[in-house]
Amino acid sequence: MKNRLWIITLLILINQGAVLAQDYQINKVEPPFWWSGMRSSQLQIMVYGDNISELKPRLEYTGIKIDQVIEVSNPNYLFINLSVSPMTDPGSFEIDFLKGSKVKSSYTYRLLEREKGSASRKGFDNSDVMYLITPDRFVNGNPSNDNADGLKEKSNRENPGGRHGGDIQGIRDHLDYIEDMGFTAIWVNPVLENDQPQYSYHGYSTTDFYKVDLRFGTNEEYAELAREAKGKGIKLIMDMILNHCGSEHWWMKDVPTEDWINYGGKFIQTNHRRTTVQDPYASEHDHKGFVDGWFVKTMPDLNQRNELLATYLIQNTIWWIEYAGLAGIRMDTYPYPDKDFMTNWTCRVMEEYPDFNIVGEEWSLNPSIVAHWQRGKNNQNGYESCLPSLMDFPVQSALVTALSEEENWNSGFIKLYEMLANDFQYADPSNLVIFPDNHDMSRIYTQLNEDPELLKMALVYTLTMRGIPQIYYGTEVLMKNPGTEDHGVIRSDFPGGWEGDKQNAFTGALGKNQLEMQKFVKKLLSWRKTSIVVHNGRLMHYAPENNTYVYFRYSEMDKVMVILNKSDSQLELDLSRFKEQLDDLKIRGVDVITGNVVNAGATLALPEKSCMVIDFD
């Protein structure tokens, strides 16, 4: 009997000890590691674990010291502010967590060595053309990861809004195609974990900011994509979201602070009134409704005014740049987060990487609203930004209108001509990203009523205009979304990306018109790669007349003349208007599109519904 009591007592003590040990189990440490030699010496580590705030962290490593330990209302979080000397050697060290004098838990933290030249990495610029890829819809390179244990949504290619299986391996396998076409950068829609019950391929409902979604691949595969792309002269641009996370994010079940999520975690939809940021007459009620409101219930709106969260997001961005070797960032929903935080975020990133580039999404058709966010803009309200680039939605909209409308005094090309005149509002219009369409709107071929000649004009304009061009995957093979604006259809599977596809853009198993467009895009891109004047030359355009729009890219060394003709009949273009650019009123050059020599005097014959890109001798 005594032995039984002794055994029972021992089991109880063992179980109690196990419970005590579990009380201090560390579940998350973010960032999971860092680098030596960063410009900023400050590093904040977020530790998540059962009742972790009851413990005191301790570390011993030359060059690193704990400046501050921050406890929050949730006892399961601890924030440790470290000071890391710039001369600190890379290595590993233990962070011990003590209660009294006893170590209750430990975490091995690593300080890595930066790659040589990391701080001076070159971001995307005017010499680049971006290829925008929705990874789930490009190529299924590894069918074994279509479904992942523990993740909610399974693959269903029959569902336009479901997961189809495209992945990082598929992009890696076809970098040769991207290079051969002439693209020099890839903007890949978000690849971080989206463990949502549905529509998870979308990528904009992040459930782990430090982990690639297993259905796309792994962190290591993403970093390898960047390395392999760089080896082919292709830059990787990461799609990021700071405004919100996914409703299934791991911290949503146990948020660090009551103000981590806007409106205390209660869903209140944003009013989308983006002008309230600049409007001198806007009410605080309307402004708060814009920046603090949620997009949808599954996208909790993050409160970047919380300093701990702000630091977390800034460090996460720098972590991915350093870890994956990024050459750029596309920032989703740029005006929706707190504007002062966005200044701090952009400035901190650009301080760390002075030659880097970031493009922000401000989906406004008003150039003054877009221009407000760009670095160097002298805003009347005193707002300053470090954001180098923005998506040029005003020109995108005007381009579609110009090509769709009948030509008249106040319609057609004149809309594009006058929109471009708004460039005086930008601090740096040459650093805008210009595009005919993207993943959030109907494909340009559909917007132009499936007219291949108009599509060619849109592409010529995009690839010869000032700014940094972006082309959506599949545009080169006439991908479309007829009769619907369903995003799942807009983001259809790239032909040839799945075994058994009847059409294959990689092998040329396409229709005649598709092959012609693919060849057209490739020729333009290949020429643009070496056309310095299109990269950095000045711009002069002439008011549209007689269904035509003409502009020049020029420098002291070179000149290109671009002619867009919407007329259904052949025209004779009078060259006398262009004597500022054509001193002797003659053209001697080569049409990039046809390869034909152009030698014209007083007039130039224009084929019906056509475009010309004349590279002067």
C-alpha positions in Angstrom: 0.0 0.0 0.0 2.8 2.3 0.9 4.6 1.5 -2.4 1.4 2.3 -4.3 1.0 5.7 -2.5 4.7 6.5 -3.2 4.3 5.7 -6.9 1.1 7.8 -7.1 2.8 10.7 -5.4 5.8 10.4 -7.7 3.6 10.4 -10.8 1.8 13.5 -9.5 5.1 15.3 -9.0 6.3 14.3 -12.4 3.1 15.5 -14.0 3.3 18.8 -12.1 6.9 19.2 -13.3 5.8 18.5 -16.9 3.1 21.2 -16.6 5.5 23.7 -15.2 7.9 23.0 -18.0 5.1 23.4 -20.6 4.2 26.7 -19.0 7.3 28.2 -20.4 7.5 26.5 -23.8 8.7 28.9 -26.5 6.4 28.6 -29.6 7.7 31.5 -31.7 10.8 33.7 -31.9 10.6 36.4 -34.6 12.7 37.4 -36.4 14.1 33.8 -36.1 17.6 35.1 -36.8 19.4 38.3 -37.9 22.6 39.5 -39.5 25.7 41.3 -38.3 26.9 44.5 -39.9 23.4 46.0 -40.5 23.2 49.8 -40.7 20.9 50.0 -37.6 22.3 48.5 -34.4 18.8 48.0 -33.0 17.0 44.6 -33.1 13.7 43.8 -31.4 12.9 40.1 -30.8 9.3 39.0 -30.2 9.1 35.9 -28.1 5.8 34.0 -27.9 5.3 31.2 -25.4 3.1 30.1 -22.5 3.5 32.7 -19.7 6.9 33.7 -21.1 6.7 37.2 -19.5 7.2 35.6 -16.1 10.8 34.9 -17.2 13.8 37.2 -17.5 16.0 36.9 -20.7 19.7 36.7 -20.4 22.5 36.4 -23.0 26.2 36.6 -23.2 27.8 37.4 -26.6 30.5 40.0 -27.4 28.9 43.0 -29.2 25.3 42.3 -28.1 23.5 43.5 -25.1 19.9 43.7 -23.9 18.7 47.3 -23.8 15.2 46.7 -22.7 12.6 44.0 -22.0 9.0 44.9 -22.7 6.1 43.1 -21.2 2.6 43.6 -22.6 -0.9 42.9 -21.3 -0.7 39.3 -22.8 1.7 37.3 -20.5 2.4 35.0 -23.5 4.6 37.6 -25.2 7.9 39.2 -24.4 9.7 41.8 -26.5 13.5 42.0 -26.2 15.3 45.1 -27.5 18.9 44.3 -28.3 21.8 46.5 -29.3 24.0 44.9 -31.8 27.4 46.5 -32.4 28.2 46.9 -36.2 31.5 45.0 -35.6 29.8 42.0 -33.9 31.1 38.7 -35.3 28.5 36.3 -36.9 27.7 33.4 -34.7 25.2 31.7 -32.4 24.3 32.4 -28.8 21.8 31.2 -26.3 19.0 33.4 -25.0 18.2 31.9 -21.6 14.9 32.6 -19.9 15.2 32.6 -16.1 12.9 32.5 -13.2 14.9 33.6 -10.3 18.3 32.0 -10.8 16.9 28.9 -12.7 16.9 28.6 -16.5 13.4 27.6 -17.5 13.8 27.8 -21.3 16.4 28.6 -23.9 16.5 29.6 -27.6 19.6 29.5 -29.8 19.7 32.7 -31.8 21.9 33.1 -34.9 23.6 36.2 -36.2 24.5 35.5 -39.8 27.1 37.1 -42.0 25.7 39.3 -44.7 26.4 38.6 -48.4 29.1 40.9 -49.8 27.5 44.1 -51.3 24.2 43.4 -49.7 23.7 47.0 -48.6 24.5 48.4 -52.0 22.1 46.0 -53.9 20.6 47.6 -57.0 16.8 47.7 -57.2 14.7 47.6 -60.3 14.9 50.7 -62.5 14.0 52.1 -66.0 16.2 49.5 -67.7 13.9 46.7 -66.4 10.6 45.3 -67.6 8.7 43.4 -64.9 6.8 40.2 -65.6 4.0 39.9 -63.1 3.3 36.4 -62.0 0.4 34.9 -59.9 2.4 31.9 -58.7 -0.6 29.5 -58.2 -1.5 30.0 -61.9 1.8 30.0 -63.7 3.4 26.5 -63.6 2.9 23.5 -61.4 6.5 22.5 -61.1 6.0 20.2 -58.1 2.6 18.4 -57.9 3.5 16.8 -54.6 3.1 20.1 -52.8 -0.4 20.9 -54.2 -1.8 19.9 -50.8 0.0 20.2 -47.5 -0.8 18.5 -44.2 -2.3 20.9 -41.7 -3.2 23.6 -44.2 -6.9 24.1 -44.7 -7.6 24.5 -48.4 -6.9 21.7 -50.8 -6.1 21.8 -54.5 -9.1 22.1 -56.9 -8.2 23.2 -60.4 -11.8 23.0 -61.4 -12.6 25.9 -59.1 -11.6 29.3 -60.6 -11.1 30.7 -57.1 -9.4 27.6 -55.7 -5.8 26.5 -55.5 -4.5 25.2 -58.8 -1.0 24.0 -57.8 1.3 26.5 -59.4 4.4 27.0 -57.3 7.9 28.4 -56.9 9.5 25.4 -58.5 7.4 26.1 -61.6 8.8 29.6 -61.9 12.3 28.3 -61.4 11.9 25.7 -64.1 10.9 28.4 -66.6 13.3 31.2 -65.9 14.8 30.5 -69.3 11.5 31.3 -70.9 11.2 34.6 -69.0 14.8 35.5 -69.9 14.4 34.5 -73.5 11.3 36.7 -73.8 13.3 39.6 -72.6 11.9 40.3 -69.1 14.5 41.4 -66.6 12.5 41.4 -63.4 9.7 39.3 -61.9 7.1 40.6 -59.5 5.6 37.5 -57.9 2.2 37.9 -56.1 2.5 37.0 -52.4 3.9 33.6 -51.5 3.8 33.8 -47.7 1.5 31.3 -45.9 -2.2 31.9 -46.4 -3.8 29.2 -44.3 -7.3 30.4 -45.0 -10.3 28.0 -45.6 -10.8 29.4 -49.1 -9.4 31.7 -51.7 -6.0 31.1 -50.2 -4.2 31.1 -53.5 -4.8 34.9 -53.6 -1.9 35.4 -51.1 -3.1 38.7 -49.5 -4.3 37.1 -46.2 -1.0 36.3 -44.5 -1.1 33.8 -41.7 2.7 33.7 -41.1 4.9 36.7 -42.0 8.1 34.6 -41.8 7.0 31.5 -43.8 6.4 30.7 -47.4 3.2 28.8 -48.0 4.1 25.1 -48.2 1.9 24.8 -51.3 4.2 27.2 -53.1 7.4 25.7 -51.6 9.7 26.6 -48.8 11.7 29.7 -47.7 14.8 28.0 -49.1 13.2 27.5 -52.5 12.1 31.2 -52.6 15.6 32.3 -51.8 16.9 29.9 -54.5 14.5 31.4 -57.0 16.1 34.8 -56.3 19.6 33.4 -56.7 18.8 31.6 -60.0 16.9 34.5 -61.4 19.8 36.9 -60.6 22.2 34.5 -62.4 20.0 35.1 -65.5 19.9 38.8 -65.1 16.4 38.8 -63.6 15.5 40.7 -60.5 13.0 39.3 -57.9 10.4 41.8 -56.6 8.4 40.6 -53.5 4.7 41.5 -53.1 4.2 42.6 -49.5 1.2 43.6 -47.3 1.6 45.8 -44.2 -2.0 46.9 -44.0 -3.6 43.6 -42.8 -3.0 40.0 -42.1 -5.2 36.9 -42.5 -8.0 36.1 -40.0 -6.3 32.7 -39.5 -2.9 34.3 -38.6 -1.5 32.5 -35.6 -1.5 35.5 -33.4 -5.3 36.2 -34.0 -6.1 33.5 -31.4 -3.9 35.3 -28.8 -3.1 38.8 -29.8 -0.2 40.6 -28.0 -2.1 43.7 -27.1 -5.7 45.0 -27.2 -4.7 47.5 -29.9 -2.8 45.2 -32.2 -5.8 45.1 -34.5 -7.8 48.2 -35.4 -11.2 48.6 -33.8 -10.1 46.2 -31.1 -10.3 43.3 -33.4 -13.9 44.0 -34.4 -14.7 44.0 -38.1 -15.6 47.4 -39.4 -15.2 47.8 -43.1 -13.0 50.5 -44.6 -14.9 53.3 -46.4 -12.1 53.3 -49.1 -12.2 57.2 -49.1 -8.5 57.5 -49.9 -8.7 61.3 -50.5 -9.2 61.8 -46.7 -5.4 61.4 -46.3 -4.8 64.6 -48.3 -8.1 66.4 -48.1 -7.7 69.6 -45.9 -11.4 69.5 -45.1 -11.8 65.8 -44.3 -13.4 64.8 -41.0 -11.4 62.6 -38.6 -14.4 60.2 -38.6 -14.0 59.7 -42.4 -10.2 59.5 -42.2 -10.3 56.9 -39.4 -12.9 54.9 -41.3 -10.4 54.7 -44.2 -7.2 53.8 -42.5 -8.5 51.8 -39.6 -11.3 50.0 -41.4 -10.9 46.4 -42.6 -11.1 45.3 -46.3 -13.1 42.2 -45.4 -13.7 40.1 -42.3 -10.9 37.7 -43.3 -8.4 40.5 -43.4 -8.0 42.0 -39.9 -6.6 45.6 -40.2 -3.2 46.0 -38.4 -2.6 49.0 -36.2 0.8 50.3 -37.1 0.5 53.0 -34.5 1.4 50.3 -32.0 5.2 50.8 -31.8 5.8 47.1 -31.2 3.9 46.0 -34.3 5.5 48.8 -36.4 8.9 47.6 -35.5 7.9 44.0 -36.2 6.7 44.9 -39.7 9.8 47.0 -40.5 12.1 44.2 -39.4 10.1 41.6 -41.3 10.6 43.6 -44.5 14.4 43.9 -44.0 14.6 40.2 -43.0 13.1 39.2 -46.4 15.3 41.5 -48.4 18.4 40.2 -46.7 17.3 36.6 -46.6 16.0 36.2 -50.1 18.3 38.7 -51.9 15.4 40.8 -53.1 15.8 43.6 -55.7 12.5 45.3 -55.0 9.2 45.4 -53.2 5.7 46.0 -54.4 3.7 47.3 -51.5 0.0 46.4 -51.5 -2.7 49.0 -50.5 -0.1 51.6 -49.8 -2.3 54.5 -48.5 -4.4 52.3 -46.2 -1.9 51.9 -43.2 -1.0 54.7 -40.9 0.8 57.3 -43.1 3.5 58.2 -40.5 4.3 54.5 -40.2 4.6 54.2 -43.9 7.2 57.1 -43.9 9.1 55.3 -41.1 9.0 52.0 -43.0 10.1 53.4 -46.4 12.8 55.5 -44.8 14.2 52.7 -42.7 14.3 50.3 -45.7 15.9 52.9 -48.0 18.5 53.8 -45.3 19.5 50.2 -45.1 19.5 49.8 -48.9 20.1 53.2 -50.6 19.9 51.8 -54.2 16.9 49.7 -53.6 13.4 50.3 -55.1 9.9 50.0 -53.7 6.7 50.6 -55.7 3.5 51.4 -53.8 0.0 50.6 -54.9 -2.2 53.8 -54.7 -5.1 52.8 -56.9 -6.4 56.3 -57.7 -6.9 57.8 -61.1 -6.1 61.2 -59.8 -2.4 62.0 -60.3 -2.3 64.4 -57.4 -3.4 61.7 -55.0 -0.8 59.3 -56.4 2.0 61.9 -56.4 1.4 62.7 -52.7 3.3 59.5 -51.7 6.4 59.8 -53.7 9.8 60.7 -52.3 10.8 64.3 -52.9 7.2 65.5 -53.3 6.7 68.9 -51.7 3.3 68.4 -50.2 1.2 71.4 -48.9 0.4 69.5 -45.8 4.0 68.9 -45.0 3.9 65.2 -45.4 7.2 63.6 -46.4 7.8 60.1 -47.8 10.8 57.9 -48.7 8.8 55.9 -51.3 10.7 55.9 -54.6 8.0 54.6 -57.0 4.3 54.2 -57.5 2.0 52.3 -59.8 0.8 54.7 -62.5 -2.9 53.9 -62.4 -3.9 57.3 -63.9 -2.0 56.5 -67.1 -3.2 52.9 -67.2 -6.8 54.0 -67.2 -6.2 56.8 -69.7 -4.4 54.3 -72.0 -7.4 52.0 -72.1 -9.8 54.9 -72.7 -7.6 56.3 -75.4 -7.5 53.1 -77.3 -11.2 52.3 -76.8 -12.8 55.6 -77.6 -13.4 57.0 -81.1 -11.1 59.9 -82.0 -12.6 63.3 -81.5 -11.5 66.7 -80.2 -12.0 65.6 -76.6 -11.9 61.8 -76.8 -9.5 59.1 -77.7 -5.7 59.8 -77.7 -6.2 63.2 -76.2 -7.2 61.6 -72.9 -3.8 59.9 -72.8 -1.9 63.0 -74.0 -3.5 65.2 -71.3 -3.1 62.6 -68.5 0.7 62.4 -69.2 0.8 66.2 -68.9 0.1 65.7 -65.2 3.7 64.5 -64.7 4.5 67.9 -63.4 2.9 66.8 -60.2 5.3 64.0 -59.5 8.7 64.4 -57.9 10.1 61.7 -60.2 7.7 60.5 -63.0 10.5 58.4 -64.5 10.3 56.1 -61.5 6.6 55.3 -61.9 5.6 51.7 -62.9 3.6 51.8 -66.0 1.4 48.9 -67.1 -1.6 48.0 -69.3 -3.2 45.7 -66.7 -2.5 43.7 -63.6 -3.9 40.9 -61.5 -6.8 42.9 -60.0 -8.5 44.0 -63.2 -9.7 42.6 -66.5 -6.9 41.5 -68.8 -5.9 44.2 -71.3 -6.9 42.0 -74.2 -10.4 41.8 -72.8 -10.5 45.6 -72.0 -9.6 46.3 -75.6 -12.4 44.0 -76.9 -9.9 41.3 -78.1 -8.5 43.6 -80.7 -4.9 42.4 -81.3 -3.8 45.6 -83.1 -5.0 47.7 -80.2 -3.2 45.4 -77.8 0.0 46.0 -79.8 -0.5 49.7 -79.4 -0.9 49.3 -75.6 2.2 47.2 -75.4 4.3 49.6 -77.6 3.2 52.5 -75.4 4.0 50.7 -72.2 7.4 49.6 -73.4 8.5 52.9 -74.8 7.0 55.4 -72.5 8.8 57.0 -69.5 8.7 54.8 -66.4 9.3 51.2 -65.6 7.1 48.8 -67.6 5.2 45.8 -66.1 3.5 43.1 -68.1 1.1 40.6 -66.6 1.8 36.9 -67.3 -0.1 35.6 -70.3 -0.5 39.0 -72.0 2.0 37.8 -74.6 -0.2 34.9 -75.6 -3.6 36.8 -75.5 -4.9 35.5 -72.2 -8.4 37.0 -71.6 -11.5 36.9 -69.4 -14.5 37.3 -71.7 -17.9 37.9 -70.1 -16.7 38.0 -66.5 -14.6 40.0 -64.1 -14.2 37.1 -61.7 -10.6 37.3 -60.4 -10.2 33.6 -60.6 -10.8 33.7 -64.3 -8.6 36.8 -64.8 -5.9 34.8 -63.1 -6.3 31.7 -65.3 -3.7 29.1 -65.7 -0.8 29.8 -68.0 -1.0 27.5 -71.1 1.6 24.7 -70.7 2.0 25.1 -67.0 0.2 21.8 -66.2 0.8 18.4 -67.6 -1.7 17.5 -70.3 -2.4 21.2 -71.3 -3.5 21.2 -74.9 -1.9 24.6 -75.4 1.6 25.3 -74.4 3.2 28.7 -74.5 6.6 27.3 -73.7 6.7 24.9 -76.8 4.8 27.0 -79.3 1.7 24.8 -79.2 -0.6 27.9 -79.6 -2.9 29.5 -82.1 -1.6 31.7 -84.9 -2.6 35.0 -83.3 -1.1 33.9 -80.0 2.2 33.0 -81.6 2.2 36.3 -83.5 1.7 38.3 -80.3 4.3 36.3 -78.4 6.8 37.0 -81.1 5.8 40.7 -81.2 6.4 41.0 -77.4 9.7 39.2 -77.5 11.0 41.4 -80.3 10.0 44.6 -78.5 11.5 43.4 -75.2 14.8 42.2 -76.8 15.2 45.6 -78.5 14.3 47.5 -75.3 17.0 45.7 -73.3 19.7 47.6 -75.2 17.8 50.9 -75.9 19.4 53.3 -73.5 17.4 56.2 -74.8 14.2 54.4 -73.9 15.6 53.7 -70.4 16.7 57.2 -69.6 16.1 59.5 -72.5 13.9 62.6 -72.4 10.4 62.6 -73.7 8.5 64.9 -76.1 5.0 64.2 -77.3 2.8 66.0 -79.8 -1.0 66.6 -79.5 -2.9 63.8 -81.2 -4.2 64.6 -84.7 -6.1 62.6 -87.3 -6.2 59.4 -85.3 -2.5 59.5 -84.6 -0.4 60.1 -81.5 3.4 60.7 -81.9 6.1 61.0 -79.3 9.9 60.9 -79.1 12.4 59.5 -76.7 15.7 61.3 -77.2 19.1 62.1 -76.0 22.2 63.7 -77.5 23.3 60.3 -78.7 20.1 58.6 -79.8 16.5 59.1 -80.8 13.4 56.9 -81.1 10.1 58.0 -82.7 6.9 56.2 -81.7 3.7 56.5 -83.8 0.3 55.1 -82.9 -2.3 55.1 -85.6 -5.9 54.1 -84.8 -7.3 54.9 -88.3 -8.9 52.1 -90.2 -7.2 53.3 -93.4 -3.7 54.2 -94.4 -2.6 57.7 -93.6 0.1 60.1 -94.8 1.7 61.6 -91.7 2.9 65.2 -92.3 6.3 65.5 -90.7 6.5 69.3 -90.6 4.9 69.3 -87.2 7.9 67.5 -85.7 10.8 69.7 -86.9 11.9 70.2 -83.3 12.9 66.6 -83.4 13.4 66.2 -87.2 15.8 69.0 -88.1 15.9 68.2 -91.8 12.3 66.9 -91.8 13.5 63.5 -92.8 13.4 60.1 -91.1 16.3 57.7 -91.5 16.0 54.7 -89.2 14.7 51.2 -88.7 11.2 50.2 -87.6 11.8 48.0 -84.6 8.5 46.1 -85.1 9.0 45.1 -88.8 12.7 45.4 -89.1 12.2 47.5 -92.2 14.4 50.5 -93.1 12.4 53.7 -92.9 13.6 56.6 -95.2 11.0 59.2 -95.4 10.9 62.9 -96.5 8.0 65.3 -96.0 5.5 62.6 -95.2 5.5 59.1 -93.8 3.0 56.4 -94.9 1.3 54.8 -92.0 -0.5 51.4 -92.5 -4.0 51.2 -91.1 -4.4 50.6 -87.4 -0.7 50.2 -86.7 2.2 51.3 -84.6 5.7 52.1 -85.5 8.8 52.4 -83.3 11.5 54.0 -85.4 15.1 53.7 -84.1 17.1 56.4 -85.8 20.5 55.7 -87.3 
